[in-house]
Amino acid sequence: MLNTEVLVLNSGFIPIRLTSVKEAVCLLMSEKAIPVVEEDRYVRSPSLAIRIPSVISITNYSSLPRKRVAFSKLNVIYRDDMVCQYCGKRFTIRDLTVDHIIPRSRWESLTGRSMRDGFSSWKNLVCACRWCNSMKGNKLISEIGWFLPREPYEPEYMPHIVITLEKAQKRGWLPFCSFNVKLIDMISSNTPAGII
Ligand SMILES: [Zn+2]
């Protein structure tokens, strides 16, 4: 129970991270945070009982933590909004991959750059469904008459927190999830690595 997740808001009620009940209770006890949503259950010690928080707000922190968007396959998929950049359809995570626009076998001869120089980067990766990915193989899109809807780019901002819709509903977090949170509707039962 002490490891159950709690949504942490800044003082402007914008979600900034998740924490455990244990840490949330410490923040409440030391008056660094106030409870926003509480459960009907209690954490008890010999001397006191505290209602288990589900959402807390840090009282003296109003900004958002700055951080560069980490380069990862999952974040490439989120950058492209879970839409295959080749066929334009949206898929669930289970059916999505990332595709190297310039394939491995062509990179060095086409770009004159080593594999370590940009091959696996924001600019050479797009979200692609499994079918388009295997259709494309090691060809260039110009060779098969495909095109990209936009140039792939390094995103400047992405939501800090990725939460499944199911969890947000269950824990009473939904009213706070309009900004800085990406809600994922997990239609599939496969939870990809990296999703909280
Ligand atoms: Zn596709």
Coordinates of C-alpha atoms and ligand atoms in Angstrom, one line a residue:
M1 CA 0.0 0.0 0.0
L2 CA 2.9 2.4 0.8
N3 CA 4.1 1.9 -2.7
T4 CA 0.8 2.8 -4.4
E5 CA 1.3 5.7 -6.8
V6 CA 0.3 9.3 -6.0
L7 CA 0.0 12.1 -8.5
V8 CA 2.1 15.1 -7.6
L9 CA 0.9 18.6 -8.7
N10 CA 2.9 21.8 -8.5
S11 CA 1.3 24.7 -6.6
G12 CA -0.6 25.7 -9.8
F13 CA -2.2 22.2 -9.9
I14 CA -0.2 21.0 -12.9
P15 CA 1.0 17.4 -12.7
I16 CA 4.8 17.2 -12.4
R17 CA 5.5 13.6 -11.5
L18 CA 4.3 10.4 -9.7
T19 CA 5.5 9.4 -6.3
S20 CA 4.7 6.7 -3.7
V21 CA 2.2 7.0 -0.8
K22 CA 5.2 6.7 1.5
E23 CA 6.9 9.8 0.0
A24 CA 3.6 11.7 -0.3
V25 CA 2.9 11.2 3.4
C26 CA 6.3 12.4 4.3
L27 CA 5.7 15.6 2.2
L28 CA 2.4 16.1 3.9
M29 CA 3.8 15.6 7.4
S30 CA 6.6 18.1 6.7
E31 CA 4.0 20.5 5.3
K32 CA 5.7 20.7 2.0
A33 CA 2.5 19.5 0.3
I34 CA -1.2 19.6 0.8
P35 CA -3.6 16.8 0.0
V36 CA -5.9 17.4 -3.0
V37 CA -7.6 14.0 -3.4
E38 CA -7.7 11.5 -0.6
E39 CA -8.9 7.9 -0.2
D40 CA -11.1 6.5 2.5
R41 CA -8.2 4.4 3.8
Y42 CA -5.7 5.5 6.3
V43 CA -2.0 5.0 7.0
R44 CA -1.7 4.5 10.8
S45 CA 1.2 4.8 13.2
P46 CA 0.9 4.4 17.0
S47 CA 0.3 8.2 17.4
L48 CA -1.6 9.3 14.3
A49 CA -3.7 8.3 11.3
I50 CA -3.4 10.0 7.9
R51 CA -5.8 9.5 5.0
I52 CA -4.0 8.0 2.1
P53 CA -3.6 10.7 -0.6
S54 CA -4.2 10.0 -4.2
V55 CA -3.3 13.5 -5.4
I56 CA -1.1 16.0 -3.6
S57 CA 0.1 19.5 -4.4
I58 CA 3.6 20.9 -3.6
T59 CA 3.0 24.2 -1.9
N60 CA 6.1 26.2 -2.8
Y61 CA 6.9 24.9 -6.3
S62 CA 5.1 26.6 -9.2
S63 CA 7.2 25.8 -12.2
L64 CA 7.6 22.7 -14.4
P65 CA 10.9 20.8 -14.2
R66 CA 12.8 21.5 -17.4
K67 CA 14.1 18.6 -19.2
R68 CA 15.2 17.7 -22.7
V69 CA 13.0 15.1 -24.4
A70 CA 14.9 11.8 -24.1
F71 CA 15.5 10.1 -27.4
S72 CA 13.9 6.7 -27.4
K73 CA 11.8 4.6 -29.7
L74 CA 8.8 5.1 -27.5
N75 CA 9.2 8.9 -27.7
V76 CA 9.5 8.8 -31.5
I77 CA 6.1 7.0 -31.4
Y78 CA 4.6 9.6 -29.1
R79 CA 6.1 12.5 -31.2
D80 CA 4.2 11.1 -34.2
D81 CA 1.1 10.8 -32.0
M82 CA 0.9 7.0 -32.6
V83 CA 0.2 7.6 -36.3
C84 CA 2.1 5.6 -38.9
Q85 CA 3.9 8.2 -41.0
Y86 CA 3.6 6.1 -44.1
C87 CA -0.1 5.1 -44.2
G88 CA -1.4 7.8 -42.0
K89 CA -3.4 5.5 -39.7
R90 CA -3.4 5.5 -36.0
F91 CA -2.6 2.2 -34.2
T92 CA -2.2 0.9 -30.7
I93 CA 1.3 0.6 -29.3
R94 CA 1.2 -3.1 -30.0
D95 CA 1.1 -2.7 -33.7
L96 CA 3.6 0.2 -33.9
T97 CA 7.3 0.1 -34.6
V98 CA 9.9 2.7 -35.5
D99 CA 11.4 2.7 -39.0
H100 CA 14.7 4.1 -40.2
I101 CA 13.8 6.4 -43.1
I102 CA 17.3 5.8 -44.6
P103 CA 17.8 2.1 -43.9
R104 CA 20.9 0.7 -42.3
S105 CA 22.3 -0.8 -45.5
R106 CA 22.1 2.5 -47.4
W107 CA 23.1 5.0 -44.7
E108 CA 26.8 5.3 -45.1
S109 CA 26.8 5.3 -48.9
L110 CA 23.9 7.8 -49.1
T111 CA 24.9 10.2 -46.4
G112 CA 28.7 9.8 -46.3
R113 CA 28.3 9.6 -42.5
S114 CA 29.1 6.8 -40.1
M115 CA 26.3 4.8 -38.5
R116 CA 27.0 6.6 -35.2
D117 CA 26.4 10.0 -36.8
G118 CA 22.6 10.4 -37.0
F119 CA 21.4 7.0 -38.2
S120 CA 19.4 6.4 -35.0
S121 CA 18.2 9.9 -34.3
W122 CA 15.0 11.9 -34.2
K123 CA 15.5 12.9 -37.9
N124 CA 16.0 9.4 -39.3
L125 CA 13.2 7.6 -37.3
V126 CA 9.5 7.7 -37.8
C127 CA 6.6 5.8 -36.3
A128 CA 5.5 3.1 -38.6
C129 CA 3.0 0.3 -38.4
R130 CA 4.3 -3.2 -38.6
W131 CA 2.8 -3.7 -42.1
C132 CA 4.3 -0.5 -43.6
N133 CA 7.6 -1.3 -41.9
S134 CA 7.9 -4.7 -43.5
M135 CA 6.6 -3.5 -46.9
K136 CA 9.3 -0.8 -46.9
G137 CA 12.1 -3.2 -46.0
N138 CA 15.5 -1.6 -46.9
K139 CA 14.2 0.6 -49.7
L140 CA 14.0 4.4 -49.7
I141 CA 10.5 5.9 -49.7
S142 CA 11.3 7.7 -53.0
E143 CA 11.9 4.3 -54.6
I144 CA 8.4 3.1 -53.8
G145 CA 6.5 6.3 -54.2
W146 CA 5.8 7.0 -50.6
F147 CA 6.3 10.3 -48.9
L148 CA 6.3 11.7 -45.3
P149 CA 3.6 14.1 -44.1
R150 CA 6.3 16.2 -42.4
E151 CA 10.0 16.3 -41.8
P152 CA 10.9 14.3 -38.7
Y153 CA 12.1 16.6 -35.9
E154 CA 13.5 16.7 -32.4
P155 CA 10.5 17.7 -30.2
E156 CA 11.2 20.6 -27.8
Y157 CA 8.5 19.5 -25.4
M158 CA 6.6 16.4 -24.5
P159 CA 4.5 15.7 -21.5
H160 CA 6.5 14.7 -18.5
I161 CA 4.2 12.0 -17.4
V162 CA 2.7 9.1 -19.3
I163 CA -0.3 7.5 -17.6
T164 CA -2.7 4.9 -18.7
L165 CA -6.3 6.1 -18.9
E166 CA -7.4 3.2 -16.8
K167 CA -5.1 4.1 -13.9
A168 CA -6.0 7.8 -14.1
Q169 CA -9.7 6.9 -13.8
K170 CA -9.2 4.5 -11.0
R171 CA -7.1 6.8 -8.9
G172 CA -9.2 9.9 -9.4
W173 CA -6.4 11.7 -11.4
L174 CA -8.4 12.6 -14.5
P175 CA -9.5 16.1 -13.5
F176 CA -5.8 17.1 -13.3
C177 CA -4.6 15.4 -16.5
S178 CA -5.3 18.1 -19.1
F179 CA -1.8 19.5 -19.2
N180 CA 1.7 17.9 -19.0
V181 CA 0.2 14.4 -19.0
K182 CA -0.2 12.0 -21.9
L183 CA -3.0 9.6 -21.3
I184 CA -2.6 6.3 -23.1
D185 CA -5.7 4.2 -23.8
M186 CA -4.3 0.7 -23.4
I187 CA -6.5 -1.3 -25.7
S188 CA -3.9 -4.0 -25.8
S189 CA -2.9 -5.9 -22.7
N190 CA 0.8 -5.5 -23.6
T191 CA 2.3 -2.7 -21.6
P192 CA 5.4 -1.4 -23.4
A193 CA 8.5 -0.7 -21.4
G194 CA 8.6 2.9 -20.2
I195 CA 4.9 3.4 -19.5
I196 CA 4.2 4.2 -16.0
Ligands
ZN1 ZN 1.4 2.1 -41.9

